[in-house]
PDB file of C-alpha atoms in Angstrom:
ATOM      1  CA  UNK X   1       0.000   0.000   0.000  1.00  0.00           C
ATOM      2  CA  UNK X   2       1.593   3.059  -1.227  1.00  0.00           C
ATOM      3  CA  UNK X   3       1.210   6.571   0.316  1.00  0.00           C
ATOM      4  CA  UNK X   4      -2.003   8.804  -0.108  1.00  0.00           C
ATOM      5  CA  UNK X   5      -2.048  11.616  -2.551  1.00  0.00           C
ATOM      6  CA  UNK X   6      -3.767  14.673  -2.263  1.00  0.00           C
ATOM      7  CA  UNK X   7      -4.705  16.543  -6.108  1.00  0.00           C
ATOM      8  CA  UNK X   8      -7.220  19.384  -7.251  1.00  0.00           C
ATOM      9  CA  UNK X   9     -10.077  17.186  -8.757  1.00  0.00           C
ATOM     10  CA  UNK X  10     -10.744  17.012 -12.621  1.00  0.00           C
ATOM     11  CA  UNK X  11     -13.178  16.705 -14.865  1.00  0.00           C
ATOM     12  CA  UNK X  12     -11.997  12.825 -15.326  1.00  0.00           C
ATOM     13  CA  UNK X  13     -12.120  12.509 -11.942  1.00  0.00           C
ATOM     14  CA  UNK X  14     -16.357  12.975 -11.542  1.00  0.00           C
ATOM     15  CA  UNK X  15     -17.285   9.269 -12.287  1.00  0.00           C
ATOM     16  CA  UNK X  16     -15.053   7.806  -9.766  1.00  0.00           C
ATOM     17  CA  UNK X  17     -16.319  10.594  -6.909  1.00  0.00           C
ATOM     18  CA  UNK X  18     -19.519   9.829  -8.391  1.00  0.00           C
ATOM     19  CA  UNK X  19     -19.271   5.994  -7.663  1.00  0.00           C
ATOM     20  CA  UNK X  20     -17.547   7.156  -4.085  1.00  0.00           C
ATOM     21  CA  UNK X  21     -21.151   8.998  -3.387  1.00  0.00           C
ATOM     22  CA  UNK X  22     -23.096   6.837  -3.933  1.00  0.00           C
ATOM     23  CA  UNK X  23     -21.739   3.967  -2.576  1.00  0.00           C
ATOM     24  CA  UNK X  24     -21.291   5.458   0.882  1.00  0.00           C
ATOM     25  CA  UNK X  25     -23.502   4.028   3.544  1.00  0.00           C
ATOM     26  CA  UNK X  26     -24.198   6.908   5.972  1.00  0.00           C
ATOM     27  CA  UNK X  27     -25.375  10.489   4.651  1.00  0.00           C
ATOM     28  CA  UNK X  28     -26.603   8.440   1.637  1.00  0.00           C
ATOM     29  CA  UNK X  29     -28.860  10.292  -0.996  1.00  0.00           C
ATOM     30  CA  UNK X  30     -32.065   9.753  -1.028  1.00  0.00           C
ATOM     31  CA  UNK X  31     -31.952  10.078  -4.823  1.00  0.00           C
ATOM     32  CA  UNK X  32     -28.583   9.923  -6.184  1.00  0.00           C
ATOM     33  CA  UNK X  33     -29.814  11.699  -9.359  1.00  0.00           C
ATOM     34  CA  UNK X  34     -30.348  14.537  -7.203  1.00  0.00           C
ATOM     35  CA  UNK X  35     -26.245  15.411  -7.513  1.00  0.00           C
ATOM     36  CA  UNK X  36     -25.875  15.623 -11.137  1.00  0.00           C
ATOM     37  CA  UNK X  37     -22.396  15.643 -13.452  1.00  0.00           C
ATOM     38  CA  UNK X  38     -22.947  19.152 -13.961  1.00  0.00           C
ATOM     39  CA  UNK X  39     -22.878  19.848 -10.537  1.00  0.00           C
ATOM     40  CA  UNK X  40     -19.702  18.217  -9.965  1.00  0.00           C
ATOM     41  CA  UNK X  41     -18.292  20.100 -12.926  1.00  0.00           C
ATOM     42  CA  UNK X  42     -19.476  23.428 -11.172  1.00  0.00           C
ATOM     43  CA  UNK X  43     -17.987  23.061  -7.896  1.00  0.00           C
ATOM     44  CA  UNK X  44     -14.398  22.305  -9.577  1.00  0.00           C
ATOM     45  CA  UNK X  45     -13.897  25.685 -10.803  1.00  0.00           C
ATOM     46  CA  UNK X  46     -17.300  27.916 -11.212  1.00  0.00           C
ATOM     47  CA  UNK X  47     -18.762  27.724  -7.752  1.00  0.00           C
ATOM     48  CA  UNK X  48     -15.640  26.725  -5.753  1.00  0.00           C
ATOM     49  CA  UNK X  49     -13.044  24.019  -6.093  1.00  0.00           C
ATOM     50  CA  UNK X  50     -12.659  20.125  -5.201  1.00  0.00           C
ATOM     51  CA  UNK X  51      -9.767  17.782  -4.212  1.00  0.00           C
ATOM     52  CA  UNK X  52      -9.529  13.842  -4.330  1.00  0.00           C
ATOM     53  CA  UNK X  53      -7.067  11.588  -2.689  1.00  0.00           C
ATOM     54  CA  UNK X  54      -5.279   8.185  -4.483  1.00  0.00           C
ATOM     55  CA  UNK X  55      -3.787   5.379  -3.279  1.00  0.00           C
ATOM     56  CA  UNK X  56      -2.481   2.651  -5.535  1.00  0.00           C
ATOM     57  CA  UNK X  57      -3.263   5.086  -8.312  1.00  0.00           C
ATOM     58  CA  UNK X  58      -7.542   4.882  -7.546  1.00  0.00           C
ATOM     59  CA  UNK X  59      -9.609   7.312  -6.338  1.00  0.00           C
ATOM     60  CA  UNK X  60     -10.643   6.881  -2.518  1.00  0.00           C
ATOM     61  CA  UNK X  61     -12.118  10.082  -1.686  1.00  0.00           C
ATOM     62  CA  UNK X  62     -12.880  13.876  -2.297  1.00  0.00           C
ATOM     63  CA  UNK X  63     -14.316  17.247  -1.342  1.00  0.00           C
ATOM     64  CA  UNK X  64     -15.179  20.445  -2.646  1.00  0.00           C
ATOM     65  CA  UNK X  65     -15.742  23.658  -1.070  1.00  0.00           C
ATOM     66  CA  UNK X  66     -18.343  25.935  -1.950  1.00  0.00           C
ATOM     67  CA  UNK X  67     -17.339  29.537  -2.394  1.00  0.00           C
ATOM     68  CA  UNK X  68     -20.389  30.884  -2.630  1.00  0.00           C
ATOM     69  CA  UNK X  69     -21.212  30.108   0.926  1.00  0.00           C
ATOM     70  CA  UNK X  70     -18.215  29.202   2.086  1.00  0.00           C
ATOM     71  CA  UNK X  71     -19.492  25.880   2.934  1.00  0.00           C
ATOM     72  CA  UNK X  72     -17.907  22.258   2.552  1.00  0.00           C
ATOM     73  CA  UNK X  73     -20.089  20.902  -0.165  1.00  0.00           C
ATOM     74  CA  UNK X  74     -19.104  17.393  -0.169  1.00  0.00           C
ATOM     75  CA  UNK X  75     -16.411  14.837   1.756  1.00  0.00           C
ATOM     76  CA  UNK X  76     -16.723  11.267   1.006  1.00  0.00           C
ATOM     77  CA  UNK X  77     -14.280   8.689   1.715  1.00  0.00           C
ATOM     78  CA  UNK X  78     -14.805   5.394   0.015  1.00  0.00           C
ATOM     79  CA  UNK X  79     -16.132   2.441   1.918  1.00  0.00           C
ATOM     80  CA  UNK X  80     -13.453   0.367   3.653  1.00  0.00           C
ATOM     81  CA  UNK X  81     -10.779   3.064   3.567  1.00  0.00           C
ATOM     82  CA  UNK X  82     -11.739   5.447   6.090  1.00  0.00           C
ATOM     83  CA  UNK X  83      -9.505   5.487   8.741  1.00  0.00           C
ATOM     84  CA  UNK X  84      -6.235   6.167   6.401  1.00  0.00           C
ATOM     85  CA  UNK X  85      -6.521  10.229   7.520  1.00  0.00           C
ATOM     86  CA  UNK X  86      -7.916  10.685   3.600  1.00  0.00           C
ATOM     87  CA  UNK X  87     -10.507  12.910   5.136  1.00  0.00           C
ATOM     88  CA  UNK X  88      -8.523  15.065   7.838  1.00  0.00           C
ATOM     89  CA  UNK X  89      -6.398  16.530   4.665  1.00  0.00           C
ATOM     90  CA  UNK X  90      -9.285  16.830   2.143  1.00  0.00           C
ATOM     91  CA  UNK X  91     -11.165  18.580   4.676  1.00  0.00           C
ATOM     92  CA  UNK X  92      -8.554  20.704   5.398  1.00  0.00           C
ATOM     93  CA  UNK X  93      -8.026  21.604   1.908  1.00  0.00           C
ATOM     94  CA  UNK X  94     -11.529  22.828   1.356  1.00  0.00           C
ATOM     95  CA  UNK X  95     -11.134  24.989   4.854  1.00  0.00           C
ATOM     96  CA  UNK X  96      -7.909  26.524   3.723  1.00  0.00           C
ATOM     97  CA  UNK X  97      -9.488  27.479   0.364  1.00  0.00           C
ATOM     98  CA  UNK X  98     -11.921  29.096   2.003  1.00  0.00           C
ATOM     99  CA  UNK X  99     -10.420  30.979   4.392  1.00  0.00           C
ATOM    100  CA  UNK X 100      -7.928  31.938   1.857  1.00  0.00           C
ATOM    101  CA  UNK X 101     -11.135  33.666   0.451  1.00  0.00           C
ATOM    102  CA  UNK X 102     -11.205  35.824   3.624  1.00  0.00           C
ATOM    103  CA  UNK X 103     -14.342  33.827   4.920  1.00  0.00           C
ATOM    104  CA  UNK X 104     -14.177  33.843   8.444  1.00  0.00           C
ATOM    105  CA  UNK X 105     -16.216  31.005   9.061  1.00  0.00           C
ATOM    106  CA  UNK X 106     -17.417  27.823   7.101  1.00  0.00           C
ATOM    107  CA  UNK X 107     -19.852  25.832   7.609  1.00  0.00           C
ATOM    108  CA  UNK X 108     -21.177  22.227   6.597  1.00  0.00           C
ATOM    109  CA  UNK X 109     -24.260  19.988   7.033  1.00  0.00           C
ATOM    110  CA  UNK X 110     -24.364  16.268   7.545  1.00  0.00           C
ATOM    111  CA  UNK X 111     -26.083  13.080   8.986  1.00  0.00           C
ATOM    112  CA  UNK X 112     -26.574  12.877  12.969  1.00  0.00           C
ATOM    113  CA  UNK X 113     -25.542  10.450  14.874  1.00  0.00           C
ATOM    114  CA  UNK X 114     -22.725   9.190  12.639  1.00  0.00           C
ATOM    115  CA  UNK X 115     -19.689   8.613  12.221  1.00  0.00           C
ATOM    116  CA  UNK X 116     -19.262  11.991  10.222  1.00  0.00           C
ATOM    117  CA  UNK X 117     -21.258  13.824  12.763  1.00  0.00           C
ATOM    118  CA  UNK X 118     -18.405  12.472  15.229  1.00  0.00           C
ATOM    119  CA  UNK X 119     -15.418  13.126  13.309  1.00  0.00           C
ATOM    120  CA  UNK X 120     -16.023  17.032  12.870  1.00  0.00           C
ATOM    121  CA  UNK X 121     -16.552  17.456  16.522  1.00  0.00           C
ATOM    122  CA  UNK X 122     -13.231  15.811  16.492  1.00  0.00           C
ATOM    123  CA  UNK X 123     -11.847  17.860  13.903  1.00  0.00           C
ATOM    124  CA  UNK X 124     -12.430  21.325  15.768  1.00  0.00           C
ATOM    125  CA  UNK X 125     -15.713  22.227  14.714  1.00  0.00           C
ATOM    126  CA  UNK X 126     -18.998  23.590  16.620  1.00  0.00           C
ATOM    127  CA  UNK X 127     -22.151  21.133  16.204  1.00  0.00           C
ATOM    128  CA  UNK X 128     -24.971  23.306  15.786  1.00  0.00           C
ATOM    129  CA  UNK X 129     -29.097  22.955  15.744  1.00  0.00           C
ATOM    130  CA  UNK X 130     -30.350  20.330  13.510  1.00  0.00           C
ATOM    131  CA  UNK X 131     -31.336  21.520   9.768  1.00  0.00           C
ATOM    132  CA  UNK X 132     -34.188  19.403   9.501  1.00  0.00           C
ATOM    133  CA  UNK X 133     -34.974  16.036  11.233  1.00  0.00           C
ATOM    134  CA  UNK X 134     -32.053  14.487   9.493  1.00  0.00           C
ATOM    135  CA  UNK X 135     -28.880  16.827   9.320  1.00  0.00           C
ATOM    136  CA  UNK X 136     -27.478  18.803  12.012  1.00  0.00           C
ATOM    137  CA  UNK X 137     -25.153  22.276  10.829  1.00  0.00           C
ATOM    138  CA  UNK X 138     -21.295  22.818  12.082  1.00  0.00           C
ATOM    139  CA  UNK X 139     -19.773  25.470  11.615  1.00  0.00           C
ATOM    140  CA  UNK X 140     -15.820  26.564  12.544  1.00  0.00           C
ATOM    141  CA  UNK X 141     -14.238  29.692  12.754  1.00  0.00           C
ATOM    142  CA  UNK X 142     -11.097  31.031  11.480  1.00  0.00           C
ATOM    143  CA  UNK X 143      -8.000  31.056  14.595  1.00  0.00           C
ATOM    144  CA  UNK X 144     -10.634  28.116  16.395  1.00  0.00           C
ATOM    145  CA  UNK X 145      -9.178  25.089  14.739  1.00  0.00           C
ATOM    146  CA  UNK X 146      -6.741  23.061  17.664  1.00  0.00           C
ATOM    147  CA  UNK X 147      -3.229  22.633  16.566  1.00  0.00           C
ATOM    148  CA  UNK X 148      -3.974  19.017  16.990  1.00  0.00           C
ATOM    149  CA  UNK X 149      -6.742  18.940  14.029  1.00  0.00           C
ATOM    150  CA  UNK X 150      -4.810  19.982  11.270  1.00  0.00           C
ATOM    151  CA  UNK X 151      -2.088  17.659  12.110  1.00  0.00           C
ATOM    152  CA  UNK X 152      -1.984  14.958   9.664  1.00  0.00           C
TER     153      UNK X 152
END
């Protein structure tokens, strides 16, 4: 097993994040034809910018950041390789792209009560109110991350 690499996401990267998305089994979509190929495409350049990680040359995970409102639109790691830190440094390229944007806070959505919901509490951020009866908001603030959480 070879080291993980970090790269901005491409065009020819959307069908493997695609296949990453949907095969995830917590925060799963409802519909997965509600995230389209154009909206990948967006969110690499037009309406922010995305990153994926490889190992063994393959695609195990990604996340994009929203500019708009500076928000992490999507981090998924592939099923049966979490746990390899893919996620600490793709979320903390989307944060640093924001806040290199001058945002001075960003802010995400996902599942409760799952293993996501966990690991962003871990990661320095501030749980919020639930969205809806589904997702609960975290936000984090520029200067509040622990030393600790960007250490990969």
């Amino acid at each position: 097993m070879t080291a993980l690499q970090f790269r901005l996401a491409t065009e020819a990267d959307i069908p493997s994040m695609s296949k990453i998305r949907i095969a995830v089994t917590e925060n799963v979509l409802s519909n997965p034809a509600l995230v389209t190929q154009q909206m990948y495409l967006d969110y690499l350049e037009k309406l922010g910018c995305g990153w994926v990680c490889e190992q063994d040359g393959e695609i195990i995970g990604f996340s994009y950041a929203a500019k708009e409102d500076s928000s992490i639109w999507a981090l998924f790691v592939q099923p049966g390789k979490e746990g390899l830190g893919a996620a600490k440094v793709l979320l903390q390229l989307a944060v640093d792209y924001l806040f290199a944007l001058g945002n001075e806070e960003v802010k995400l959505g996902t599942q409760a009560n799952t293993r996501a919901d966990r690991f962003y509490g871990m990661q320095g951020w501030q749980r919020g109110e639930m969205k809806n009866s589904v997702e609960v908001s975290y936000t984090l603030r520029r200067n509040a991350i622990p030393t600790e959480a960007g250490a990969v």
